[in-house]
Amino acid sequence: MKIEDHKLVASNVKQMHCNKKSKLLPVVDTIVLHYTAGGNAMSAAQMLASADNSVSAHLVIARSGQILQLLPFNVKAWHAGYSSLEGRSNVNNFSVGIELDNAGHLHRRGTEWFTWFNKQIMPDEVFTTVLNGRASYWHAYPAIQIEVLAEVCRALRRNYPIRNIVGHSDITSRKLDPGPAFPWERFNALVTG
Ligand SMILES: [Zn+2]
């Protein structure tokens, strides 16, 4: 996987049209990970690329490992919102935003699990943890999605002075993503290994 002219070059990358080219970033030293909380990668990418809202991201990574790129890495995207990291506010000004196709929090009804938009999730895609003494259910991340994400982060580290890879929940108290199901240990091993 290569980066040319601030765009990923690989067989599993599709470049999408997005007009939200706000301004050039003077530096890219941080990667922020999100979940889409949506139904699929293409619908998330189309929403993020659409002109009638003020959110965007550089990449959406599907559960299959397919990558959709909306903006070149040297252009500011609007994914972090009100945020700060190491004393610097507005993380959008120095970061790449990567959205992972993942529905986020799940609800249990009997022996079945559903997303917030009422799509059933099979048990092998349910991540269970305990929060505040109660069972809590989250959409699991497929291994291929994490492997592709790690490959992207390695490519970014070769091309930009990346200092931090953080979750959205690490830079603002308003957000939970990428959530308890995100396998930080395995991901970090893949990025550094
Ligand atoms: Zn987020």
PDB file of C-alpha atoms and ligand atoms in Angstrom:
ATOM      1  CA  MET A   1       0.000   0.000   0.000  1.00  0.00           C
ATOM      2  CA  LYS A   2       1.417   3.356  -1.071  1.00  0.00           C
ATOM      3  CA  ILE A   3       0.469   6.997  -0.631  1.00  0.00           C
ATOM      4  CA  GLU A   4       0.869   9.208  -3.708  1.00  0.00           C
ATOM      5  CA  ASP A   5      -0.182  12.847  -3.780  1.00  0.00           C
ATOM      6  CA  HIS A   6      -1.799  12.330  -0.340  1.00  0.00           C
ATOM      7  CA  LYS A   7      -4.006   9.517  -1.644  1.00  0.00           C
ATOM      8  CA  LEU A   8      -3.858   5.791  -0.932  1.00  0.00           C
ATOM      9  CA  VAL A   9      -2.871   3.581  -3.828  1.00  0.00           C
ATOM     10  CA  ALA A  10      -3.866  -0.088  -3.517  1.00  0.00           C
ATOM     11  CA  SER A  11      -6.249  -2.533  -5.190  1.00  0.00           C
ATOM     12  CA  ASN A  12      -8.760  -2.308  -2.313  1.00  0.00           C
ATOM     13  CA  VAL A  13      -9.017   1.516  -2.419  1.00  0.00           C
ATOM     14  CA  LYS A  14     -11.785   3.441  -4.151  1.00  0.00           C
ATOM     15  CA  GLN A  15     -11.430   7.222  -4.460  1.00  0.00           C
ATOM     16  CA  MET A  16     -14.734   9.035  -3.942  1.00  0.00           C
ATOM     17  CA  HIS A  17     -15.829  12.482  -4.983  1.00  0.00           C
ATOM     18  CA  CYS A  18     -16.140  14.935  -2.089  1.00  0.00           C
ATOM     19  CA  ASN A  19     -16.351  18.709  -2.425  1.00  0.00           C
ATOM     20  CA  LYS A  20     -15.654  19.492   1.215  1.00  0.00           C
ATOM     21  CA  LYS A  21     -12.159  20.723   0.565  1.00  0.00           C
ATOM     22  CA  SER A  22     -11.969  23.291   3.330  1.00  0.00           C
ATOM     23  CA  LYS A  23      -8.259  24.003   3.633  1.00  0.00           C
ATOM     24  CA  LEU A  24      -4.828  22.451   3.581  1.00  0.00           C
ATOM     25  CA  LEU A  25      -3.428  21.030   6.805  1.00  0.00           C
ATOM     26  CA  PRO A  26      -0.022  22.445   7.741  1.00  0.00           C
ATOM     27  CA  VAL A  27       0.829  19.227   9.585  1.00  0.00           C
ATOM     28  CA  VAL A  28      -0.632  15.724   9.931  1.00  0.00           C
ATOM     29  CA  ASP A  29       0.678  14.077  13.103  1.00  0.00           C
ATOM     30  CA  THR A  30      -2.384  12.299  14.534  1.00  0.00           C
ATOM     31  CA  ILE A  31      -4.805   9.571  13.420  1.00  0.00           C
ATOM     32  CA  VAL A  32      -8.315   9.559  14.924  1.00  0.00           C
ATOM     33  CA  LEU A  33     -10.361   6.345  14.790  1.00  0.00           C
ATOM     34  CA  HIS A  34     -14.162   6.377  14.659  1.00  0.00           C
ATOM     35  CA  TYR A  35     -17.041   4.025  14.116  1.00  0.00           C
ATOM     36  CA  THR A  36     -19.721   5.012  11.626  1.00  0.00           C
ATOM     37  CA  ALA A  37     -22.667   3.766  13.758  1.00  0.00           C
ATOM     38  CA  GLY A  38     -24.290   3.100  10.393  1.00  0.00           C
ATOM     39  CA  GLY A  39     -25.524   0.307   8.145  1.00  0.00           C
ATOM     40  CA  ASN A  40     -22.702  -0.017   5.599  1.00  0.00           C
ATOM     41  CA  ALA A  41     -19.501   1.660   4.447  1.00  0.00           C
ATOM     42  CA  MET A  42     -20.839   3.071   1.173  1.00  0.00           C
ATOM     43  CA  SER A  43     -23.861   4.742   2.776  1.00  0.00           C
ATOM     44  CA  ALA A  44     -21.568   6.210   5.447  1.00  0.00           C
ATOM     45  CA  ALA A  45     -19.126   7.485   2.804  1.00  0.00           C
ATOM     46  CA  GLN A  46     -21.931   9.000   0.739  1.00  0.00           C
ATOM     47  CA  MET A  47     -23.281  10.773   3.813  1.00  0.00           C
ATOM     48  CA  LEU A  48     -19.801  12.059   4.714  1.00  0.00           C
ATOM     49  CA  ALA A  49     -19.218  13.216   1.121  1.00  0.00           C
ATOM     50  CA  SER A  50     -22.616  14.880   0.796  1.00  0.00           C
ATOM     51  CA  ALA A  51     -22.642  18.675   0.556  1.00  0.00           C
ATOM     52  CA  ASP A  52     -25.675  19.158   2.842  1.00  0.00           C
ATOM     53  CA  ASN A  53     -23.975  18.515   6.170  1.00  0.00           C
ATOM     54  CA  SER A  54     -20.777  19.598   7.906  1.00  0.00           C
ATOM     55  CA  VAL A  55     -19.148  16.261   8.684  1.00  0.00           C
ATOM     56  CA  SER A  56     -16.470  14.473   6.707  1.00  0.00           C
ATOM     57  CA  ALA A  57     -13.560  12.079   7.106  1.00  0.00           C
ATOM     58  CA  HIS A  58     -10.560  11.030   5.068  1.00  0.00           C
ATOM     59  CA  LEU A  59     -11.374   7.319   4.899  1.00  0.00           C
ATOM     60  CA  VAL A  60     -14.166   4.854   5.498  1.00  0.00           C
ATOM     61  CA  ILE A  61     -13.044   1.230   5.924  1.00  0.00           C
ATOM     62  CA  ALA A  62     -15.673  -1.433   5.219  1.00  0.00           C
ATOM     63  CA  ARG A  63     -16.030  -4.635   7.185  1.00  0.00           C
ATOM     64  CA  SER A  64     -14.707  -6.448   4.093  1.00  0.00           C
ATOM     65  CA  GLY A  65     -11.475  -4.421   4.159  1.00  0.00           C
ATOM     66  CA  GLN A  66     -12.457  -2.233   1.195  1.00  0.00           C
ATOM     67  CA  ILE A  67     -11.304   1.376   1.646  1.00  0.00           C
ATOM     68  CA  LEU A  68     -13.206   4.447   0.478  1.00  0.00           C
ATOM     69  CA  GLN A  69     -11.149   7.654   0.385  1.00  0.00           C
ATOM     70  CA  LEU A  70     -13.079  10.928   0.472  1.00  0.00           C
ATOM     71  CA  LEU A  71     -10.356  13.520   0.941  1.00  0.00           C
ATOM     72  CA  PRO A  72      -6.587  13.652   0.423  1.00  0.00           C
ATOM     73  CA  PHE A  73      -4.692  13.421   3.723  1.00  0.00           C
ATOM     74  CA  ASN A  74      -3.360  16.973   3.494  1.00  0.00           C
ATOM     75  CA  VAL A  75      -6.871  18.481   3.462  1.00  0.00           C
ATOM     76  CA  LYS A  76      -8.789  19.200   6.660  1.00  0.00           C
ATOM     77  CA  ALA A  77     -11.763  16.920   7.378  1.00  0.00           C
ATOM     78  CA  TRP A  78     -14.524  17.526   9.945  1.00  0.00           C
ATOM     79  CA  HIS A  79     -14.632  14.388  12.070  1.00  0.00           C
ATOM     80  CA  ALA A  80     -13.389  15.259  15.562  1.00  0.00           C
ATOM     81  CA  GLY A  81     -15.660  18.172  16.523  1.00  0.00           C
ATOM     82  CA  TYR A  82     -14.919  19.936  19.804  1.00  0.00           C
ATOM     83  CA  SER A  83     -11.776  18.110  20.905  1.00  0.00           C
ATOM     84  CA  SER A  84      -8.272  18.403  22.304  1.00  0.00           C
ATOM     85  CA  LEU A  85      -5.115  16.326  22.496  1.00  0.00           C
ATOM     86  CA  GLU A  86      -1.967  17.061  24.498  1.00  0.00           C
ATOM     87  CA  GLY A  87      -3.031  20.655  25.071  1.00  0.00           C
ATOM     88  CA  ARG A  88      -3.906  21.320  21.437  1.00  0.00           C
ATOM     89  CA  SER A  89      -7.561  22.034  20.690  1.00  0.00           C
ATOM     90  CA  ASN A  90      -9.510  21.266  17.505  1.00  0.00           C
ATOM     91  CA  VAL A  91      -7.870  17.984  16.545  1.00  0.00           C
ATOM     92  CA  ASN A  92      -9.244  18.309  12.985  1.00  0.00           C
ATOM     93  CA  ASN A  93      -6.437  20.815  12.387  1.00  0.00           C
ATOM     94  CA  PHE A  94      -3.678  18.205  12.600  1.00  0.00           C
ATOM     95  CA  SER A  95      -5.270  14.791  12.070  1.00  0.00           C
ATOM     96  CA  VAL A  96      -6.451  12.147   9.655  1.00  0.00           C
ATOM     97  CA  GLY A  97      -9.975  10.859  10.418  1.00  0.00           C
ATOM     98  CA  ILE A  98     -10.701   7.193   9.724  1.00  0.00           C
ATOM     99  CA  GLU A  99     -14.249   5.844  10.002  1.00  0.00           C
ATOM    100  CA  LEU A 100     -14.737   2.111  10.541  1.00  0.00           C
ATOM    101  CA  ASP A 101     -17.976   0.536   9.351  1.00  0.00           C
ATOM    102  CA  ASN A 102     -19.399  -0.609  12.683  1.00  0.00           C
ATOM    103  CA  ALA A 103     -22.849  -0.123  14.192  1.00  0.00           C
ATOM    104  CA  GLY A 104     -21.553   0.655  17.678  1.00  0.00           C
ATOM    105  CA  HIS A 105     -23.721  -0.147  20.675  1.00  0.00           C
ATOM    106  CA  LEU A 106     -26.185  -3.055  20.374  1.00  0.00           C
ATOM    107  CA  HIS A 107     -29.400  -3.875  22.220  1.00  0.00           C
ATOM    108  CA  ARG A 108     -30.327  -7.340  23.371  1.00  0.00           C
ATOM    109  CA  ARG A 109     -33.879  -8.597  23.041  1.00  0.00           C
ATOM    110  CA  GLY A 110     -34.157 -12.134  24.397  1.00  0.00           C
ATOM    111  CA  THR A 111     -31.449 -14.132  22.616  1.00  0.00           C
ATOM    112  CA  GLU A 112     -31.093 -11.681  19.720  1.00  0.00           C
ATOM    113  CA  TRP A 113     -29.112  -8.486  19.206  1.00  0.00           C
ATOM    114  CA  PHE A 114     -30.019  -5.374  17.215  1.00  0.00           C
ATOM    115  CA  THR A 115     -28.393  -2.105  16.195  1.00  0.00           C
ATOM    116  CA  TRP A 116     -29.899   1.262  17.130  1.00  0.00           C
ATOM    117  CA  PHE A 117     -31.479   1.266  13.649  1.00  0.00           C
ATOM    118  CA  ASN A 118     -33.013  -2.162  14.318  1.00  0.00           C
ATOM    119  CA  LYS A 119     -30.837  -4.366  12.127  1.00  0.00           C
ATOM    120  CA  GLN A 120     -30.252  -7.799  13.624  1.00  0.00           C
ATOM    121  CA  ILE A 121     -26.635  -8.731  14.315  1.00  0.00           C
ATOM    122  CA  MET A 122     -25.666 -12.391  14.441  1.00  0.00           C
ATOM    123  CA  PRO A 123     -24.149 -13.650  17.723  1.00  0.00           C
ATOM    124  CA  ASP A 124     -20.683 -14.176  16.170  1.00  0.00           C
ATOM    125  CA  GLU A 125     -20.542 -10.422  15.485  1.00  0.00           C
ATOM    126  CA  VAL A 126     -21.498  -9.401  19.023  1.00  0.00           C
ATOM    127  CA  PHE A 127     -18.811  -8.220  21.444  1.00  0.00           C
ATOM    128  CA  THR A 128     -19.868  -8.489  25.085  1.00  0.00           C
ATOM    129  CA  THR A 129     -18.294  -6.567  27.937  1.00  0.00           C
ATOM    130  CA  VAL A 130     -19.313  -5.370  31.393  1.00  0.00           C
ATOM    131  CA  LEU A 131     -19.883  -1.651  31.995  1.00  0.00           C
ATOM    132  CA  ASN A 132     -20.953  -0.352  35.413  1.00  0.00           C
ATOM    133  CA  GLY A 133     -21.684  -3.906  36.542  1.00  0.00           C
ATOM    134  CA  ARG A 134     -24.015  -4.691  33.627  1.00  0.00           C
ATOM    135  CA  ALA A 135     -23.505  -6.630  30.413  1.00  0.00           C
ATOM    136  CA  SER A 136     -22.992  -4.287  27.469  1.00  0.00           C
ATOM    137  CA  TYR A 137     -23.117  -5.334  23.800  1.00  0.00           C
ATOM    138  CA  TRP A 138     -21.192  -3.872  20.873  1.00  0.00           C
ATOM    139  CA  HIS A 139     -20.697  -4.619  17.200  1.00  0.00           C
ATOM    140  CA  ALA A 140     -17.465  -6.597  16.827  1.00  0.00           C
ATOM    141  CA  TYR A 141     -14.720  -5.562  14.375  1.00  0.00           C
ATOM    142  CA  PRO A 142     -13.811  -8.246  11.776  1.00  0.00           C
ATOM    143  CA  ALA A 143     -10.134  -9.274  11.734  1.00  0.00           C
ATOM    144  CA  ILE A 144      -9.699  -8.199   8.095  1.00  0.00           C
ATOM    145  CA  GLN A 145     -10.985  -4.695   8.881  1.00  0.00           C
ATOM    146  CA  ILE A 146      -8.427  -4.308  11.685  1.00  0.00           C
ATOM    147  CA  GLU A 147      -5.628  -5.696   9.491  1.00  0.00           C
ATOM    148  CA  VAL A 148      -6.430  -3.249   6.684  1.00  0.00           C
ATOM    149  CA  LEU A 149      -6.684  -0.373   9.176  1.00  0.00           C
ATOM    150  CA  ALA A 150      -3.233  -1.280  10.543  1.00  0.00           C
ATOM    151  CA  GLU A 151      -1.818  -1.390   7.009  1.00  0.00           C
ATOM    152  CA  VAL A 152      -3.246   2.085   6.351  1.00  0.00           C
ATOM    153  CA  CYS A 153      -1.756   3.396   9.601  1.00  0.00           C
ATOM    154  CA  ARG A 154       1.644   1.943   8.723  1.00  0.00           C
ATOM    155  CA  ALA A 155       1.502   3.685   5.337  1.00  0.00           C
ATOM    156  CA  LEU A 156       0.513   6.953   7.023  1.00  0.00           C
ATOM    157  CA  ARG A 157       3.424   6.631   9.461  1.00  0.00           C
ATOM    158  CA  ARG A 158       5.844   6.217   6.558  1.00  0.00           C
ATOM    159  CA  ASN A 159       4.565   9.414   4.925  1.00  0.00           C
ATOM    160  CA  TYR A 160       3.675  11.760   7.812  1.00  0.00           C
ATOM    161  CA  PRO A 161       5.215  12.478  11.240  1.00  0.00           C
ATOM    162  CA  ILE A 162       2.485  10.546  13.097  1.00  0.00           C
ATOM    163  CA  ARG A 163       2.824  10.888  16.895  1.00  0.00           C
ATOM    164  CA  ASN A 164      -0.523   9.547  18.099  1.00  0.00           C
ATOM    165  CA  ILE A 165      -3.208   7.105  17.015  1.00  0.00           C
ATOM    166  CA  VAL A 166      -6.241   7.752  19.201  1.00  0.00           C
ATOM    167  CA  GLY A 167      -9.932   6.998  19.404  1.00  0.00           C
ATOM    168  CA  HIS A 168     -12.533   9.730  19.114  1.00  0.00           C
ATOM    169  CA  SER A 169     -13.382   8.990  22.770  1.00  0.00           C
ATOM    170  CA  ASP A 170      -9.778   9.883  23.724  1.00  0.00           C
ATOM    171  CA  ILE A 171     -10.099  13.473  22.522  1.00  0.00           C
ATOM    172  CA  THR A 172     -13.603  14.418  23.678  1.00  0.00           C
ATOM    173  CA  SER A 173     -15.914  13.341  26.489  1.00  0.00           C
ATOM    174  CA  ARG A 174     -18.909  13.533  24.129  1.00  0.00           C
ATOM    175  CA  LYS A 175     -18.070  10.393  22.163  1.00  0.00           C
ATOM    176  CA  LEU A 176     -17.658   6.657  22.790  1.00  0.00           C
ATOM    177  CA  ASP A 177     -16.170   5.541  19.474  1.00  0.00           C
ATOM    178  CA  PRO A 178     -14.448   3.348  18.432  1.00  0.00           C
ATOM    179  CA  GLY A 179     -15.915   1.749  21.582  1.00  0.00           C
ATOM    180  CA  PRO A 180     -15.062  -1.209  23.836  1.00  0.00           C
ATOM    181  CA  ALA A 181     -15.104  -3.707  20.931  1.00  0.00           C
ATOM    182  CA  PHE A 182     -12.086  -2.087  19.284  1.00  0.00           C
ATOM    183  CA  PRO A 183      -9.080  -4.428  19.823  1.00  0.00           C
ATOM    184  CA  TRP A 184      -6.411  -1.870  20.733  1.00  0.00           C
ATOM    185  CA  GLU A 185      -3.800  -4.438  21.782  1.00  0.00           C
ATOM    186  CA  ARG A 186      -4.007  -6.469  18.554  1.00  0.00           C
ATOM    187  CA  PHE A 187      -4.204  -3.298  16.469  1.00  0.00           C
ATOM    188  CA  ASN A 188      -1.143  -1.724  18.131  1.00  0.00           C
ATOM    189  CA  ALA A 189       0.824  -4.945  17.628  1.00  0.00           C
ATOM    190  CA  LEU A 190      -0.082  -4.942  13.925  1.00  0.00           C
ATOM    191  CA  VAL A 191       0.873  -1.277  13.494  1.00  0.00           C
ATOM    192  CA  THR A 192       4.248  -1.552  15.215  1.00  0.00           C
ATOM    193  CA  GLY A 193       5.033  -5.152  14.200  1.00  0.00           C
TER     194      GLY A 193
HETATM  195 ZN    ZN B   1     -16.331   9.658  15.972  1.00  0.00          ZN
END
